[in-house]
Amino acid sequence: MTEDVMIGKTRGGSDWTPEFVTALNAATCIGCGRCYKVCPRDVFELVERADLLDNFDDDDDDDYDDDDEMKVMAIKDAMDCIGCKSCSRVCPKNCHTHESIAA
Ligand code: SF4
Ligand code: SF4
């Protein structure tokens, strides 16, 4: 069984391997919105950092209230990604992880 990676072609006929976004590190994201603006698809959404933390320990953390109100980027629909990597090129914090996929 072959594990060929999905390969496309440029207009000029050269091989081009899409690298799809698989994760976004909310811990390093500063919510600048650059990846959202540059993405040609409907992959990202801005969310409240507090919403991402809902699944974690809910101790009384008044010291972090300001951080909780901060917005950060999240992946809304990874299945809409075309693997162009524009998001990573503009991100100042190297938040995105990409993977090519098997054809
Ligand atoms: S790789 Fe391209 S299509 Fe996919 S999330 Fe990043 S900018 Fe959007
Ligand atoms: S470009 Fe990077 S830092 Fe800015 S919102 Fe996107 S993931 Fe966050």
mmCIF file with all atom_site columns, C-alpha atoms and ligand atoms in Angstrom:
data_model
loop_
_atom_site.group_PDB
_atom_site.id
_atom_site.type_symbol
_atom_site.label_atom_id
_atom_site.label_alt_id
_atom_site.label_comp_id
_atom_site.label_asym_id
_atom_site.label_entity_id
_atom_site.label_seq_id
_atom_site.pdbx_PDB_ins_code
_atom_site.Cartn_x
_atom_site.Cartn_y
_atom_site.Cartn_z
_atom_site.occupancy
_atom_site.B_iso_or_equiv
_atom_site.pdbx_formal_charge
_atom_site.auth_seq_id
_atom_site.auth_comp_id
_atom_site.auth_asym_id
_atom_site.auth_atom_id
_atom_site.pdbx_PDB_model_num
ATOM   1   C  CA  . MET A 1 1   ? 0.000   0.000  0.000   1.00 0.00 ? 1   MET A CA  1
ATOM   2   C  CA  . THR A 1 2   ? 1.375   3.408  -0.956  1.00 0.00 ? 2   THR A CA  1
ATOM   3   C  CA  . GLU A 1 3   ? 1.361   6.429  1.350   1.00 0.00 ? 3   GLU A CA  1
ATOM   4   C  CA  . ASP A 1 4   ? 1.626   9.034  -1.378  1.00 0.00 ? 4   ASP A CA  1
ATOM   5   C  CA  . VAL A 1 5   ? 1.154   12.578 -0.151  1.00 0.00 ? 5   VAL A CA  1
ATOM   6   C  CA  . MET A 1 6   ? -1.551  14.584 -1.887  1.00 0.00 ? 6   MET A CA  1
ATOM   7   C  CA  . ILE A 1 7   ? 0.162   16.661 -4.566  1.00 0.00 ? 7   ILE A CA  1
ATOM   8   C  CA  . GLY A 1 8   ? -1.380  19.353 -6.737  1.00 0.00 ? 8   GLY A CA  1
ATOM   9   C  CA  . LYS A 1 9   ? -0.008  21.362 -9.620  1.00 0.00 ? 9   LYS A CA  1
ATOM   10  C  CA  . THR A 1 10  ? 0.746   25.020 -10.093 1.00 0.00 ? 10  THR A CA  1
ATOM   11  C  CA  . ARG A 1 11  ? -0.531  26.733 -13.206 1.00 0.00 ? 11  ARG A CA  1
ATOM   12  C  CA  . GLY A 1 12  ? 2.936   26.202 -14.663 1.00 0.00 ? 12  GLY A CA  1
ATOM   13  C  CA  . GLY A 1 13  ? 2.718   22.473 -14.049 1.00 0.00 ? 13  GLY A CA  1
ATOM   14  C  CA  . SER A 1 14  ? 5.081   22.179 -11.095 1.00 0.00 ? 14  SER A CA  1
ATOM   15  C  CA  . ASP A 1 15  ? 4.185   19.902 -8.200  1.00 0.00 ? 15  ASP A CA  1
ATOM   16  C  CA  . TRP A 1 16  ? 2.633   21.654 -5.226  1.00 0.00 ? 16  TRP A CA  1
ATOM   17  C  CA  . THR A 1 17  ? 1.923   19.950 -1.906  1.00 0.00 ? 17  THR A CA  1
ATOM   18  C  CA  . PRO A 1 18  ? -0.815  21.560 0.198   1.00 0.00 ? 18  PRO A CA  1
ATOM   19  C  CA  . GLU A 1 19  ? -0.087  21.729 3.914   1.00 0.00 ? 19  GLU A CA  1
ATOM   20  C  CA  . PHE A 1 20  ? -3.347  21.908 5.804   1.00 0.00 ? 20  PHE A CA  1
ATOM   21  C  CA  . VAL A 1 21  ? -3.708  23.671 9.127   1.00 0.00 ? 21  VAL A CA  1
ATOM   22  C  CA  . THR A 1 22  ? -4.232  21.141 11.924  1.00 0.00 ? 22  THR A CA  1
ATOM   23  C  CA  . ALA A 1 23  ? -3.830  23.208 15.103  1.00 0.00 ? 23  ALA A CA  1
ATOM   24  C  CA  . LEU A 1 24  ? -3.589  26.743 16.421  1.00 0.00 ? 24  LEU A CA  1
ATOM   25  C  CA  . ASN A 1 25  ? -1.813  27.461 19.694  1.00 0.00 ? 25  ASN A CA  1
ATOM   26  C  CA  . ALA A 1 26  ? -4.163  29.666 21.711  1.00 0.00 ? 26  ALA A CA  1
ATOM   27  C  CA  . ALA A 1 27  ? -1.499  30.057 24.399  1.00 0.00 ? 27  ALA A CA  1
ATOM   28  C  CA  . THR A 1 28  ? 0.774   32.041 22.080  1.00 0.00 ? 28  THR A CA  1
ATOM   29  C  CA  . CYS A 1 29  ? -1.904  33.768 19.955  1.00 0.00 ? 29  CYS A CA  1
ATOM   30  C  CA  . ILE A 1 30  ? -2.246  37.509 20.555  1.00 0.00 ? 30  ILE A CA  1
ATOM   31  C  CA  . GLY A 1 31  ? -5.511  37.830 18.617  1.00 0.00 ? 31  GLY A CA  1
ATOM   32  C  CA  . CYS A 1 32  ? -4.069  40.168 15.975  1.00 0.00 ? 32  CYS A CA  1
ATOM   33  C  CA  . GLY A 1 33  ? -6.399  38.789 13.296  1.00 0.00 ? 33  GLY A CA  1
ATOM   34  C  CA  . ARG A 1 34  ? -3.784  38.594 10.543  1.00 0.00 ? 34  ARG A CA  1
ATOM   35  C  CA  . CYS A 1 35  ? -4.413  34.938 9.787   1.00 0.00 ? 35  CYS A CA  1
ATOM   36  C  CA  . TYR A 1 36  ? -8.166  35.533 9.688   1.00 0.00 ? 36  TYR A CA  1
ATOM   37  C  CA  . LYS A 1 37  ? -7.750  38.372 7.187   1.00 0.00 ? 37  LYS A CA  1
ATOM   38  C  CA  . VAL A 1 38  ? -5.369  36.535 4.880   1.00 0.00 ? 38  VAL A CA  1
ATOM   39  C  CA  . CYS A 1 39  ? -7.141  33.166 4.843   1.00 0.00 ? 39  CYS A CA  1
ATOM   40  C  CA  . PRO A 1 40  ? -9.065  32.694 1.568   1.00 0.00 ? 40  PRO A CA  1
ATOM   41  C  CA  . ARG A 1 41  ? -11.384 30.149 3.184   1.00 0.00 ? 41  ARG A CA  1
ATOM   42  C  CA  . ASP A 1 42  ? -13.674 30.026 6.223   1.00 0.00 ? 42  ASP A CA  1
ATOM   43  C  CA  . VAL A 1 43  ? -11.272 28.287 8.597   1.00 0.00 ? 43  VAL A CA  1
ATOM   44  C  CA  . PHE A 1 44  ? -10.819 30.697 11.522  1.00 0.00 ? 44  PHE A CA  1
ATOM   45  C  CA  . GLU A 1 45  ? -12.914 32.554 14.059  1.00 0.00 ? 45  GLU A CA  1
ATOM   46  C  CA  . LEU A 1 46  ? -12.092 34.921 16.887  1.00 0.00 ? 46  LEU A CA  1
ATOM   47  C  CA  . VAL A 1 47  ? -13.244 33.629 20.271  1.00 0.00 ? 47  VAL A CA  1
ATOM   48  C  CA  . GLU A 1 48  ? -13.009 34.763 23.865  1.00 0.00 ? 48  GLU A CA  1
ATOM   49  C  CA  . ARG A 1 49  ? -9.964  33.269 25.523  1.00 0.00 ? 49  ARG A CA  1
ATOM   50  C  CA  . ALA A 1 50  ? -12.190 32.477 28.489  1.00 0.00 ? 50  ALA A CA  1
ATOM   51  C  CA  . ASP A 1 51  ? -14.343 30.229 26.297  1.00 0.00 ? 51  ASP A CA  1
ATOM   52  C  CA  . LEU A 1 52  ? -11.283 28.152 25.436  1.00 0.00 ? 52  LEU A CA  1
ATOM   53  C  CA  . LEU A 1 53  ? -10.423 27.873 29.119  1.00 0.00 ? 53  LEU A CA  1
ATOM   54  C  CA  . ASP A 1 54  ? -13.881 26.643 30.117  1.00 0.00 ? 54  ASP A CA  1
ATOM   55  C  CA  . ASN A 1 55  ? -12.733 23.062 29.910  1.00 0.00 ? 55  ASN A CA  1
ATOM   56  C  CA  . PHE A 1 56  ? -9.870  23.664 32.301  1.00 0.00 ? 56  PHE A CA  1
ATOM   57  C  CA  . ASP A 1 57  ? -9.611  24.148 36.054  1.00 0.00 ? 57  ASP A CA  1
ATOM   58  C  CA  . ASP A 1 58  ? -11.993 26.883 37.155  1.00 0.00 ? 58  ASP A CA  1
ATOM   59  C  CA  . ASP A 1 59  ? -10.218 28.063 40.303  1.00 0.00 ? 59  ASP A CA  1
ATOM   60  C  CA  . ASP A 1 60  ? -10.759 31.593 41.470  1.00 0.00 ? 60  ASP A CA  1
ATOM   61  C  CA  . ASP A 1 61  ? -8.272  33.306 39.187  1.00 0.00 ? 61  ASP A CA  1
ATOM   62  C  CA  . ASP A 1 62  ? -9.092  36.978 39.498  1.00 0.00 ? 62  ASP A CA  1
ATOM   63  C  CA  . ASP A 1 63  ? -5.529  37.839 38.517  1.00 0.00 ? 63  ASP A CA  1
ATOM   64  C  CA  . TYR A 1 64  ? -6.282  36.598 35.004  1.00 0.00 ? 64  TYR A CA  1
ATOM   65  C  CA  . ASP A 1 65  ? -9.603  38.311 34.393  1.00 0.00 ? 65  ASP A CA  1
ATOM   66  C  CA  . ASP A 1 66  ? -8.036  40.719 31.919  1.00 0.00 ? 66  ASP A CA  1
ATOM   67  C  CA  . ASP A 1 67  ? -6.501  37.857 29.943  1.00 0.00 ? 67  ASP A CA  1
ATOM   68  C  CA  . ASP A 1 68  ? -9.798  35.992 29.926  1.00 0.00 ? 68  ASP A CA  1
ATOM   69  C  CA  . GLU A 1 69  ? -11.472 38.918 28.154  1.00 0.00 ? 69  GLU A CA  1
ATOM   70  C  CA  . MET A 1 70  ? -8.871  38.856 25.409  1.00 0.00 ? 70  MET A CA  1
ATOM   71  C  CA  . LYS A 1 71  ? -9.877  37.399 22.058  1.00 0.00 ? 71  LYS A CA  1
ATOM   72  C  CA  . VAL A 1 72  ? -7.796  34.720 20.420  1.00 0.00 ? 72  VAL A CA  1
ATOM   73  C  CA  . MET A 1 73  ? -8.048  32.915 17.110  1.00 0.00 ? 73  MET A CA  1
ATOM   74  C  CA  . ALA A 1 74  ? -9.447  29.400 16.896  1.00 0.00 ? 74  ALA A CA  1
ATOM   75  C  CA  . ILE A 1 75  ? -10.025 26.903 14.122  1.00 0.00 ? 75  ILE A CA  1
ATOM   76  C  CA  . LYS A 1 76  ? -13.692 26.899 13.158  1.00 0.00 ? 76  LYS A CA  1
ATOM   77  C  CA  . ASP A 1 77  ? -13.661 24.602 10.119  1.00 0.00 ? 77  ASP A CA  1
ATOM   78  C  CA  . ALA A 1 78  ? -10.395 22.793 9.419   1.00 0.00 ? 78  ALA A CA  1
ATOM   79  C  CA  . MET A 1 79  ? -12.107 20.861 6.623   1.00 0.00 ? 79  MET A CA  1
ATOM   80  C  CA  . ASP A 1 80  ? -12.365 24.066 4.558   1.00 0.00 ? 80  ASP A CA  1
ATOM   81  C  CA  . CYS A 1 81  ? -8.566  24.582 4.502   1.00 0.00 ? 81  CYS A CA  1
ATOM   82  C  CA  . ILE A 1 82  ? -6.834  24.388 1.110   1.00 0.00 ? 82  ILE A CA  1
ATOM   83  C  CA  . GLY A 1 83  ? -3.336  24.180 2.605   1.00 0.00 ? 83  GLY A CA  1
ATOM   84  C  CA  . CYS A 1 84  ? -1.910  27.429 1.235   1.00 0.00 ? 84  CYS A CA  1
ATOM   85  C  CA  . LYS A 1 85  ? -0.015  28.280 4.477   1.00 0.00 ? 85  LYS A CA  1
ATOM   86  C  CA  . SER A 1 86  ? -0.773  31.987 4.117   1.00 0.00 ? 86  SER A CA  1
ATOM   87  C  CA  . CYS A 1 87  ? -1.826  32.010 7.772   1.00 0.00 ? 87  CYS A CA  1
ATOM   88  C  CA  . SER A 1 88  ? 1.601   30.891 8.938   1.00 0.00 ? 88  SER A CA  1
ATOM   89  C  CA  . ARG A 1 89  ? 3.371   33.418 6.744   1.00 0.00 ? 89  ARG A CA  1
ATOM   90  C  CA  . VAL A 1 90  ? 1.627   36.345 8.416   1.00 0.00 ? 90  VAL A CA  1
ATOM   91  C  CA  . CYS A 1 91  ? 1.456   35.059 12.004  1.00 0.00 ? 91  CYS A CA  1
ATOM   92  C  CA  . PRO A 1 92  ? 3.925   36.922 14.232  1.00 0.00 ? 92  PRO A CA  1
ATOM   93  C  CA  . LYS A 1 93  ? 3.803   34.173 16.888  1.00 0.00 ? 93  LYS A CA  1
ATOM   94  C  CA  . ASN A 1 94  ? 4.184   31.000 14.840  1.00 0.00 ? 94  ASN A CA  1
ATOM   95  C  CA  . CYS A 1 95  ? 0.884   29.661 16.195  1.00 0.00 ? 95  CYS A CA  1
ATOM   96  C  CA  . HIS A 1 96  ? -0.194  27.356 13.369  1.00 0.00 ? 96  HIS A CA  1
ATOM   97  C  CA  . THR A 1 97  ? 0.649   23.714 12.795  1.00 0.00 ? 97  THR A CA  1
ATOM   98  C  CA  . HIS A 1 98  ? 0.333   22.226 9.299   1.00 0.00 ? 98  HIS A CA  1
ATOM   99  C  CA  . GLU A 1 99  ? 0.385   18.755 7.828   1.00 0.00 ? 99  GLU A CA  1
ATOM   100 C  CA  . SER A 1 100 ? 0.223   17.387 4.328   1.00 0.00 ? 100 SER A CA  1
ATOM   101 C  CA  . ILE A 1 101 ? -2.151  14.467 4.011   1.00 0.00 ? 101 ILE A CA  1
ATOM   102 C  CA  . ALA A 1 102 ? -1.985  11.139 2.263   1.00 0.00 ? 102 ALA A CA  1
ATOM   103 C  CA  . ALA A 1 103 ? -3.754  11.007 -1.088  1.00 0.00 ? 103 ALA A CA  1
HETATM 104 S  S1  . SF4 B 2 .   ? -3.446  27.141 5.068   1.00 0.00 ? 1   SF4 B S1  1
HETATM 105 FE FE1 . SF4 B 2 .   ? -4.517  28.745 3.823   1.00 0.00 ? 1   SF4 B FE1 1
HETATM 106 S  S2  . SF4 B 2 .   ? -6.655  28.007 3.677   1.00 0.00 ? 1   SF4 B S2  1
HETATM 107 FE FE2 . SF4 B 2 .   ? -5.662  26.870 5.347   1.00 0.00 ? 1   SF4 B FE2 1
HETATM 108 S  S3  . SF4 B 2 .   ? -6.139  28.023 7.191   1.00 0.00 ? 1   SF4 B S3  1
HETATM 109 FE FE3 . SF4 B 2 .   ? -4.130  28.769 6.473   1.00 0.00 ? 1   SF4 B FE3 1
HETATM 110 S  S4  . SF4 B 2 .   ? -4.614  30.561 5.163   1.00 0.00 ? 1   SF4 B S4  1
HETATM 111 FE FE4 . SF4 B 2 .   ? -6.537  29.396 5.450   1.00 0.00 ? 1   SF4 B FE4 1
HETATM 112 S  S1  . SF4 B 2 .   ? -1.867  35.652 13.087  1.00 0.00 ? 2   SF4 B S1  1
HETATM 113 FE FE1 . SF4 B 2 .   ? -1.115  34.364 14.799  1.00 0.00 ? 2   SF4 B FE1 1
HETATM 114 S  S2  . SF4 B 2 .   ? -1.167  35.731 16.594  1.00 0.00 ? 2   SF4 B S2  1
HETATM 115 FE FE2 . SF4 B 2 .   ? -2.417  36.699 14.995  1.00 0.00 ? 2   SF4 B FE2 1
HETATM 116 S  S3  . SF4 B 2 .   ? -4.547  35.996 15.406  1.00 0.00 ? 2   SF4 B S3  1
HETATM 117 FE FE3 . SF4 B 2 .   ? -3.634  34.545 13.918  1.00 0.00 ? 2   SF4 B FE3 1
HETATM 118 S  S4  . SF4 B 2 .   ? -2.792  32.884 15.195  1.00 0.00 ? 2   SF4 B S4  1
HETATM 119 FE FE4 . SF4 B 2 .   ? -3.125  34.641 16.552  1.00 0.00 ? 2   SF4 B FE4 1
#
